[in-house]
Amino acid sequence: MGGRWLFVAVGLVCAVGCSSGDADSSTAETGGTGGSAGSAGSGSGCASCDGCCADSVCTPLGSQTSDLCGVRGAACGSCGSGESCVAGVCSKVQACDPSTCPAGCCRDDVCVDAAEQGWSVCGSGANACAECVYGSICNGRCEDGIDRSLEFEVGLVAVGVTETNGPEPWDPTGGPDLVVCVEPVDPTLGGKRGCSVPCEDVANCNFQKDEGGLGVFPGASVTAGLTFSVYDQDPATGDQLIGTTTVTPQKTIALGYSTGAFDDVLILFFELREP
């Protein structure tokens, strides 16, 4: 049951004619017949009700709450403090602690076992579950290795090149129209070549998240290597390659990755994002 331990509160159902003070509930380790419920419901809507009745309207088991709980057409009752309605029975969930969750973590007082954990829910020893950086590995704690089973969007953040192509300008009219492309070193691992929109501002060529996406790659493809190429886009004379480099990310870095300078490229900064 996903690490949940249940102690079931047995509802004692009053027969017709009981006073309101006769109904009671107690806690036991075995299942009961319903929540703290009143007399059987009346009306055609409750004749075959598997749940409980409120104002002659059936509340089926799948729709019950802690305020409307019961079985076999009995009047709906409310559960006590700290209880919830499970299959028409008021039930108390045992607290998540080291004795009940030694290898997992606690989220909303529910144990999340190690086998159920990932980057978004991670922890051990009944400590509060933590959220790791997207794509990182959970081994009872957040580790900065890249999960090869996940997919990552390669997002371009910034690129900058030298102001001139040697002694000459990149274009007759000034700076280049920069385009950045990325492709996997091993295409068999997945992912296709993708390129950015052109950027004309060499001094401040930054990309927003909605315009810097270069493509989605499996984690296995990312760790095997990504090749970045920077071009001066020129439809008239053909694109000119400014520089190319290959990186092999092995760790998740929340602030992103820098390739360092290469060829005539001064900086190339990118992120590995959740697609």
mmCIF file of C-alpha atoms in Angstrom:
data_model
loop_
_atom_site.group_PDB
_atom_site.id
_atom_site.type_symbol
_atom_site.label_atom_id
_atom_site.label_comp_id
_atom_site.label_asym_id
_atom_site.label_seq_id
_atom_site.Cartn_x
_atom_site.Cartn_y
_atom_site.Cartn_z
ATOM 1 C CA MET A 1 0.000 0.000 0.000
ATOM 2 C CA GLY A 2 2.859 2.390 -0.789
ATOM 3 C CA GLY A 3 4.267 2.277 2.766
ATOM 4 C CA ARG A 4 1.002 3.225 4.493
ATOM 5 C CA TRP A 5 0.130 1.470 7.762
ATOM 6 C CA LEU A 6 -3.504 1.616 8.673
ATOM 7 C CA PHE A 7 -5.231 1.354 12.012
ATOM 8 C CA VAL A 8 -8.950 1.065 11.354
ATOM 9 C CA ALA A 9 -11.582 2.734 13.482
ATOM 10 C CA VAL A 10 -14.574 0.404 13.713
ATOM 11 C CA GLY A 11 -17.833 2.325 13.356
ATOM 12 C CA LEU A 12 -20.717 1.030 15.453
ATOM 13 C CA VAL A 13 -23.877 1.432 13.424
ATOM 14 C CA CYS A 14 -27.040 2.320 15.306
ATOM 15 C CA ALA A 15 -30.225 0.508 14.516
ATOM 16 C CA VAL A 16 -33.347 2.567 13.879
ATOM 17 C CA GLY A 17 -34.458 4.251 17.061
ATOM 18 C CA CYS A 18 -31.020 4.842 18.615
ATOM 19 C CA SER A 19 -30.493 8.196 20.226
ATOM 20 C CA SER A 20 -27.755 10.434 18.845
ATOM 21 C CA GLY A 21 -25.540 9.705 21.836
ATOM 22 C CA ASP A 22 -25.610 5.921 21.318
ATOM 23 C CA ALA A 23 -23.284 5.944 18.299
ATOM 24 C CA ASP A 24 -19.590 5.541 19.109
ATOM 25 C CA SER A 25 -16.368 4.411 17.475
ATOM 26 C CA SER A 26 -13.239 2.711 18.712
ATOM 27 C CA THR A 27 -9.813 1.944 17.296
ATOM 28 C CA ALA A 28 -8.808 -1.600 16.439
ATOM 29 C CA GLU A 29 -6.291 -3.379 14.260
ATOM 30 C CA THR A 30 -8.922 -5.265 12.288
ATOM 31 C CA GLY A 31 -11.327 -3.950 9.691
ATOM 32 C CA GLY A 32 -14.841 -2.832 10.576
ATOM 33 C CA THR A 33 -18.097 -2.397 8.795
ATOM 34 C CA GLY A 34 -18.088 1.347 8.322
ATOM 35 C CA GLY A 35 -17.290 4.789 9.631
ATOM 36 C CA SER A 36 -19.017 6.425 12.578
ATOM 37 C CA ALA A 37 -22.435 6.216 10.953
ATOM 38 C CA GLY A 38 -26.041 6.749 11.918
ATOM 39 C CA SER A 39 -29.157 4.809 10.974
ATOM 40 C CA ALA A 40 -29.704 3.288 7.580
ATOM 41 C CA GLY A 41 -30.567 5.808 4.897
ATOM 42 C CA SER A 42 -33.984 6.042 3.346
ATOM 43 C CA GLY A 43 -35.153 6.804 -0.147
ATOM 44 C CA SER A 44 -34.786 5.007 -3.444
ATOM 45 C CA GLY A 45 -31.325 6.471 -3.983
ATOM 46 C CA CYS A 46 -29.988 4.492 -1.034
ATOM 47 C CA ALA A 47 -31.695 1.153 -1.649
ATOM 48 C CA SER A 48 -28.617 -0.380 -3.279
ATOM 49 C CA CYS A 49 -25.971 2.029 -2.016
ATOM 50 C CA ASP A 50 -22.598 0.431 -1.313
ATOM 51 C CA GLY A 51 -21.494 3.559 0.539
ATOM 52 C CA CYS A 52 -23.415 5.843 2.859
ATOM 53 C CA CYS A 53 -26.468 8.091 2.541
ATOM 54 C CA ALA A 54 -26.756 11.815 3.175
ATOM 55 C CA ASP A 55 -30.180 13.412 2.707
ATOM 56 C CA SER A 56 -31.367 10.294 0.846
ATOM 57 C CA VAL A 57 -28.514 10.650 -1.648
ATOM 58 C CA CYS A 58 -25.978 7.834 -1.955
ATOM 59 C CA THR A 59 -22.307 8.726 -1.504
ATOM 60 C CA PRO A 60 -20.475 5.770 -3.070
ATOM 61 C CA LEU A 61 -17.282 4.398 -1.581
ATOM 62 C CA GLY A 62 -15.135 5.969 -4.294
ATOM 63 C CA SER A 63 -16.489 9.458 -3.583
ATOM 64 C CA GLN A 64 -16.343 9.523 0.206
ATOM 65 C CA THR A 65 -14.414 11.942 2.381
ATOM 66 C CA SER A 66 -13.604 12.171 6.059
ATOM 67 C CA ASP A 67 -16.874 14.119 6.461
ATOM 68 C CA LEU A 68 -19.010 11.574 4.555
ATOM 69 C CA CYS A 69 -18.056 8.022 5.444
ATOM 70 C CA GLY A 70 -19.941 4.741 5.804
ATOM 71 C CA VAL A 71 -21.054 1.512 4.147
ATOM 72 C CA ARG A 72 -24.138 -0.481 3.165
ATOM 73 C CA GLY A 73 -26.503 2.466 2.940
ATOM 74 C CA ALA A 74 -26.026 3.683 6.519
ATOM 75 C CA ALA A 75 -26.266 7.387 7.204
ATOM 76 C CA CYS A 76 -22.965 9.110 6.466
ATOM 77 C CA GLY A 77 -20.849 9.933 9.483
ATOM 78 C CA SER A 78 -17.729 12.011 9.974
ATOM 79 C CA CYS A 79 -14.345 10.632 10.992
ATOM 80 C CA GLY A 80 -12.407 11.752 14.025
ATOM 81 C CA SER A 81 -9.373 13.997 14.126
ATOM 82 C CA GLY A 82 -6.415 12.531 12.231
ATOM 83 C CA GLU A 83 -8.587 9.958 10.466
ATOM 84 C CA SER A 84 -9.554 9.541 6.840
ATOM 85 C CA CYS A 85 -12.225 7.485 5.129
ATOM 86 C CA VAL A 86 -10.829 4.329 3.532
ATOM 87 C CA ALA A 87 -13.347 2.020 1.823
ATOM 88 C CA GLY A 88 -16.166 3.363 3.992
ATOM 89 C CA VAL A 89 -14.241 2.936 7.235
ATOM 90 C CA CYS A 90 -12.688 5.701 9.306
ATOM 91 C CA SER A 91 -8.993 4.857 9.381
ATOM 92 C CA LYS A 92 -5.971 6.411 11.030
ATOM 93 C CA VAL A 93 -2.654 6.462 9.156
ATOM 94 C CA GLN A 94 0.295 5.585 11.360
ATOM 95 C CA ALA A 95 2.925 8.302 11.618
ATOM 96 C CA CYS A 96 5.949 8.035 9.333
ATOM 97 C CA ASP A 97 8.996 7.501 11.549
ATOM 98 C CA PRO A 98 12.271 5.517 11.568
ATOM 99 C CA SER A 99 10.527 2.390 12.849
ATOM 100 C CA THR A 100 8.022 2.332 9.975
ATOM 101 C CA CYS A 101 10.155 3.938 7.250
ATOM 102 C CA PRO A 102 13.833 3.118 7.874
ATOM 103 C CA ALA A 103 14.936 3.160 4.231
ATOM 104 C CA GLY A 104 12.522 5.752 2.877
ATOM 105 C CA CYS A 105 11.588 9.377 3.398
ATOM 106 C CA CYS A 106 8.406 11.006 4.708
ATOM 107 C CA ARG A 107 6.119 13.135 2.563
ATOM 108 C CA ASP A 108 2.942 14.403 4.196
ATOM 109 C CA ASP A 109 3.464 11.785 6.925
ATOM 110 C CA VAL A 110 3.512 9.005 4.324
ATOM 111 C CA CYS A 111 6.567 6.796 3.770
ATOM 112 C CA VAL A 112 8.049 6.859 0.261
ATOM 113 C CA ASP A 113 10.128 3.708 -0.134
ATOM 114 C CA ALA A 114 13.557 3.837 -1.765
ATOM 115 C CA ALA A 115 12.263 1.882 -4.776
ATOM 116 C CA GLU A 116 9.653 4.593 -5.436
ATOM 117 C CA GLN A 117 12.074 7.514 -5.236
ATOM 118 C CA GLY A 118 13.674 9.659 -7.926
ATOM 119 C CA TRP A 119 14.974 13.179 -8.417
ATOM 120 C CA SER A 120 11.669 14.750 -7.328
ATOM 121 C CA VAL A 121 11.276 12.737 -4.095
ATOM 122 C CA CYS A 122 14.427 11.576 -2.350
ATOM 123 C CA GLY A 123 15.581 10.699 1.160
ATOM 124 C CA SER A 124 16.102 8.020 3.790
ATOM 125 C CA GLY A 125 15.849 7.364 7.520
ATOM 126 C CA ALA A 126 12.303 8.758 7.688
ATOM 127 C CA ASN A 127 13.628 12.274 7.090
ATOM 128 C CA ALA A 128 11.508 14.707 5.106
ATOM 129 C CA CYS A 129 11.636 13.948 1.378
ATOM 130 C CA ALA A 130 13.761 16.389 -0.627
ATOM 131 C CA GLU A 131 13.531 17.493 -4.246
ATOM 132 C CA CYS A 132 16.816 17.193 -6.122
ATOM 133 C CA VAL A 133 17.976 19.080 -9.202
ATOM 134 C CA TYR A 134 16.114 17.746 -12.230
ATOM 135 C CA GLY A 135 17.855 14.735 -13.749
ATOM 136 C CA SER A 136 20.085 13.960 -10.789
ATOM 137 C CA ILE A 137 20.358 10.535 -9.166
ATOM 138 C CA CYS A 138 18.702 9.588 -5.870
ATOM 139 C CA ASN A 139 20.475 7.004 -3.709
ATOM 140 C CA GLY A 140 18.784 7.811 -0.438
ATOM 141 C CA ARG A 141 20.112 11.332 -0.943
ATOM 142 C CA CYS A 142 20.526 13.698 -3.871
ATOM 143 C CA GLU A 143 23.631 12.931 -5.921
ATOM 144 C CA ASP A 144 24.869 15.057 -8.805
ATOM 145 C CA GLY A 145 25.261 12.290 -11.376
ATOM 146 C CA ILE A 146 23.063 12.430 -14.466
ATOM 147 C CA ASP A 147 20.199 9.931 -14.625
ATOM 148 C CA ARG A 148 20.749 8.261 -17.988
ATOM 149 C CA SER A 149 17.141 7.027 -18.105
ATOM 150 C CA LEU A 150 15.662 10.559 -18.233
ATOM 151 C CA GLU A 151 15.477 13.056 -21.076
ATOM 152 C CA PHE A 152 16.975 16.539 -21.049
ATOM 153 C CA GLU A 153 16.341 19.649 -23.084
ATOM 154 C CA VAL A 154 19.588 21.346 -24.045
ATOM 155 C CA GLY A 155 18.852 25.030 -23.556
ATOM 156 C CA LEU A 156 21.165 27.724 -24.877
ATOM 157 C CA VAL A 157 21.609 30.582 -22.408
ATOM 158 C CA ALA A 158 24.338 32.779 -23.919
ATOM 159 C CA VAL A 159 27.018 32.822 -26.611
ATOM 160 C CA GLY A 160 29.690 35.371 -27.464
ATOM 161 C CA VAL A 161 32.420 35.557 -30.104
ATOM 162 C CA THR A 162 35.274 37.867 -30.990
ATOM 163 C CA GLU A 163 34.226 41.210 -32.445
ATOM 164 C CA THR A 164 36.083 40.619 -35.706
ATOM 165 C CA ASN A 165 37.142 37.689 -37.844
ATOM 166 C CA GLY A 166 40.827 38.338 -37.470
ATOM 167 C CA PRO A 167 41.475 41.788 -38.945
ATOM 168 C CA GLU A 168 38.249 41.714 -40.961
ATOM 169 C CA PRO A 169 34.627 42.175 -39.838
ATOM 170 C CA TRP A 170 32.443 39.095 -39.730
ATOM 171 C CA ASP A 171 29.988 40.713 -42.109
ATOM 172 C CA PRO A 172 30.374 43.753 -44.339
ATOM 173 C CA THR A 173 27.782 45.479 -42.198
ATOM 174 C CA GLY A 174 29.368 44.560 -38.842
ATOM 175 C CA GLY A 175 28.939 41.680 -36.416
ATOM 176 C CA PRO A 176 27.854 38.122 -37.317
ATOM 177 C CA ASP A 177 24.401 36.621 -37.137
ATOM 178 C CA LEU A 178 25.191 33.914 -34.574
ATOM 179 C CA VAL A 179 23.526 30.506 -34.754
ATOM 180 C CA VAL A 180 24.373 27.700 -32.314
ATOM 181 C CA CYS A 181 23.730 24.041 -33.152
ATOM 182 C CA VAL A 182 24.090 20.914 -31.015
ATOM 183 C CA GLU A 183 24.168 17.243 -31.966
ATOM 184 C CA PRO A 184 24.926 13.993 -30.162
ATOM 185 C CA VAL A 185 28.363 12.429 -30.474
ATOM 186 C CA ASP A 186 26.658 9.023 -30.686
ATOM 187 C CA PRO A 187 23.370 9.365 -32.623
ATOM 188 C CA THR A 188 22.455 5.749 -31.847
ATOM 189 C CA LEU A 189 21.777 6.785 -28.244
ATOM 190 C CA GLY A 190 19.068 9.211 -29.350
ATOM 191 C CA GLY A 191 18.636 12.911 -30.028
ATOM 192 C CA LYS A 192 18.841 14.930 -33.241
ATOM 193 C CA ARG A 193 20.769 17.990 -34.351
ATOM 194 C CA GLY A 194 19.056 21.222 -33.370
ATOM 195 C CA CYS A 195 19.896 24.894 -33.857
ATOM 196 C CA SER A 196 19.042 28.203 -32.230
ATOM 197 C CA VAL A 197 17.379 31.234 -33.702
ATOM 198 C CA PRO A 198 19.902 33.784 -35.050
ATOM 199 C CA CYS A 199 21.305 36.427 -32.712
ATOM 200 C CA GLU A 200 22.849 39.625 -34.069
ATOM 201 C CA ASP A 201 24.131 41.194 -30.839
ATOM 202 C CA VAL A 202 27.662 39.851 -30.354
ATOM 203 C CA ALA A 203 28.150 41.776 -27.125
ATOM 204 C CA ASN A 204 24.931 40.570 -25.491
ATOM 205 C CA CYS A 205 23.664 37.420 -27.175
ATOM 206 C CA ASN A 206 21.406 35.958 -24.474
ATOM 207 C CA PHE A 207 18.471 33.614 -24.928
ATOM 208 C CA GLN A 208 15.253 33.256 -22.956
ATOM 209 C CA LYS A 209 14.019 29.768 -22.106
ATOM 210 C CA ASP A 210 11.289 29.901 -24.741
ATOM 211 C CA GLU A 211 13.796 30.672 -27.519
ATOM 212 C CA GLY A 212 16.982 28.871 -26.470
ATOM 213 C CA GLY A 213 15.828 25.259 -26.739
ATOM 214 C CA LEU A 214 18.172 23.285 -29.012
ATOM 215 C CA GLY A 215 16.595 19.851 -28.680
ATOM 216 C CA VAL A 216 15.776 16.978 -26.337
ATOM 217 C CA PHE A 217 18.352 14.262 -25.670
ATOM 218 C CA PRO A 218 18.325 11.090 -23.556
ATOM 219 C CA GLY A 219 20.587 11.160 -20.524
ATOM 220 C CA ALA A 220 22.709 8.402 -22.071
ATOM 221 C CA SER A 221 23.286 10.596 -25.121
ATOM 222 C CA VAL A 222 24.149 13.624 -22.989
ATOM 223 C CA THR A 223 26.794 11.811 -20.965
ATOM 224 C CA ALA A 224 28.297 10.278 -24.128
ATOM 225 C CA GLY A 225 28.937 13.777 -25.473
ATOM 226 C CA LEU A 226 27.326 16.763 -27.177
ATOM 227 C CA THR A 227 28.998 18.696 -29.991
ATOM 228 C CA PHE A 228 28.290 22.430 -30.188
ATOM 229 C CA SER A 229 28.940 24.413 -33.363
ATOM 230 C CA VAL A 230 28.694 28.191 -33.701
ATOM 231 C CA TYR A 231 28.096 29.757 -37.118
ATOM 232 C CA ASP A 232 27.851 33.143 -38.722
ATOM 233 C CA GLN A 233 24.621 32.761 -40.661
ATOM 234 C CA ASP A 234 24.717 34.332 -44.114
ATOM 235 C CA PRO A 235 22.126 33.134 -46.650
ATOM 236 C CA ALA A 236 23.879 34.995 -49.471
ATOM 237 C CA THR A 237 27.417 33.608 -49.097
ATOM 238 C CA GLY A 238 26.776 30.554 -46.941
ATOM 239 C CA ASP A 239 27.143 29.961 -43.219
ATOM 240 C CA GLN A 240 30.650 30.343 -41.840
ATOM 241 C CA LEU A 241 31.803 28.086 -39.017
ATOM 242 C CA ILE A 242 33.194 30.156 -36.159
ATOM 243 C CA GLY A 243 34.024 27.333 -33.784
ATOM 244 C CA THR A 244 33.112 23.832 -32.589
ATOM 245 C CA THR A 245 33.628 21.933 -29.340
ATOM 246 C CA THR A 246 32.463 18.749 -27.625
ATOM 247 C CA VAL A 247 31.410 18.488 -23.992
ATOM 248 C CA THR A 248 30.554 15.389 -21.927
ATOM 249 C CA PRO A 249 28.439 16.451 -18.915
ATOM 250 C CA GLN A 250 28.569 13.893 -16.111
ATOM 251 C CA LYS A 251 26.953 15.917 -13.327
ATOM 252 C CA THR A 252 23.778 17.922 -12.915
ATOM 253 C CA ILE A 253 24.576 21.590 -12.293
ATOM 254 C CA ALA A 254 21.611 23.785 -11.427
ATOM 255 C CA LEU A 255 23.350 26.953 -12.630
ATOM 256 C CA GLY A 256 24.233 25.474 -16.016
ATOM 257 C CA TYR A 257 27.373 24.656 -17.968
ATOM 258 C CA SER A 258 30.088 26.707 -19.664
ATOM 259 C CA THR A 259 32.158 25.246 -22.488
ATOM 260 C CA GLY A 260 34.951 27.746 -21.977
ATOM 261 C CA ALA A 261 36.548 29.606 -24.894
ATOM 262 C CA PHE A 262 37.230 27.728 -28.139
ATOM 263 C CA ASP A 263 38.334 28.909 -31.592
ATOM 264 C CA ASP A 264 36.805 32.396 -31.993
ATOM 265 C CA VAL A 265 34.054 31.691 -29.459
ATOM 266 C CA LEU A 266 34.592 33.489 -26.156
ATOM 267 C CA ILE A 267 31.765 31.873 -24.216
ATOM 268 C CA LEU A 268 28.982 29.363 -24.670
ATOM 269 C CA PHE A 269 26.658 28.773 -21.745
ATOM 270 C CA PHE A 270 23.870 26.172 -21.699
ATOM 271 C CA GLU A 271 21.537 24.322 -19.348
ATOM 272 C CA LEU A 272 20.146 20.797 -19.087
ATOM 273 C CA ARG A 273 16.442 21.309 -18.382
ATOM 274 C CA GLU A 274 13.363 19.260 -17.782
ATOM 275 C CA PRO A 275 11.632 18.918 -21.179
#
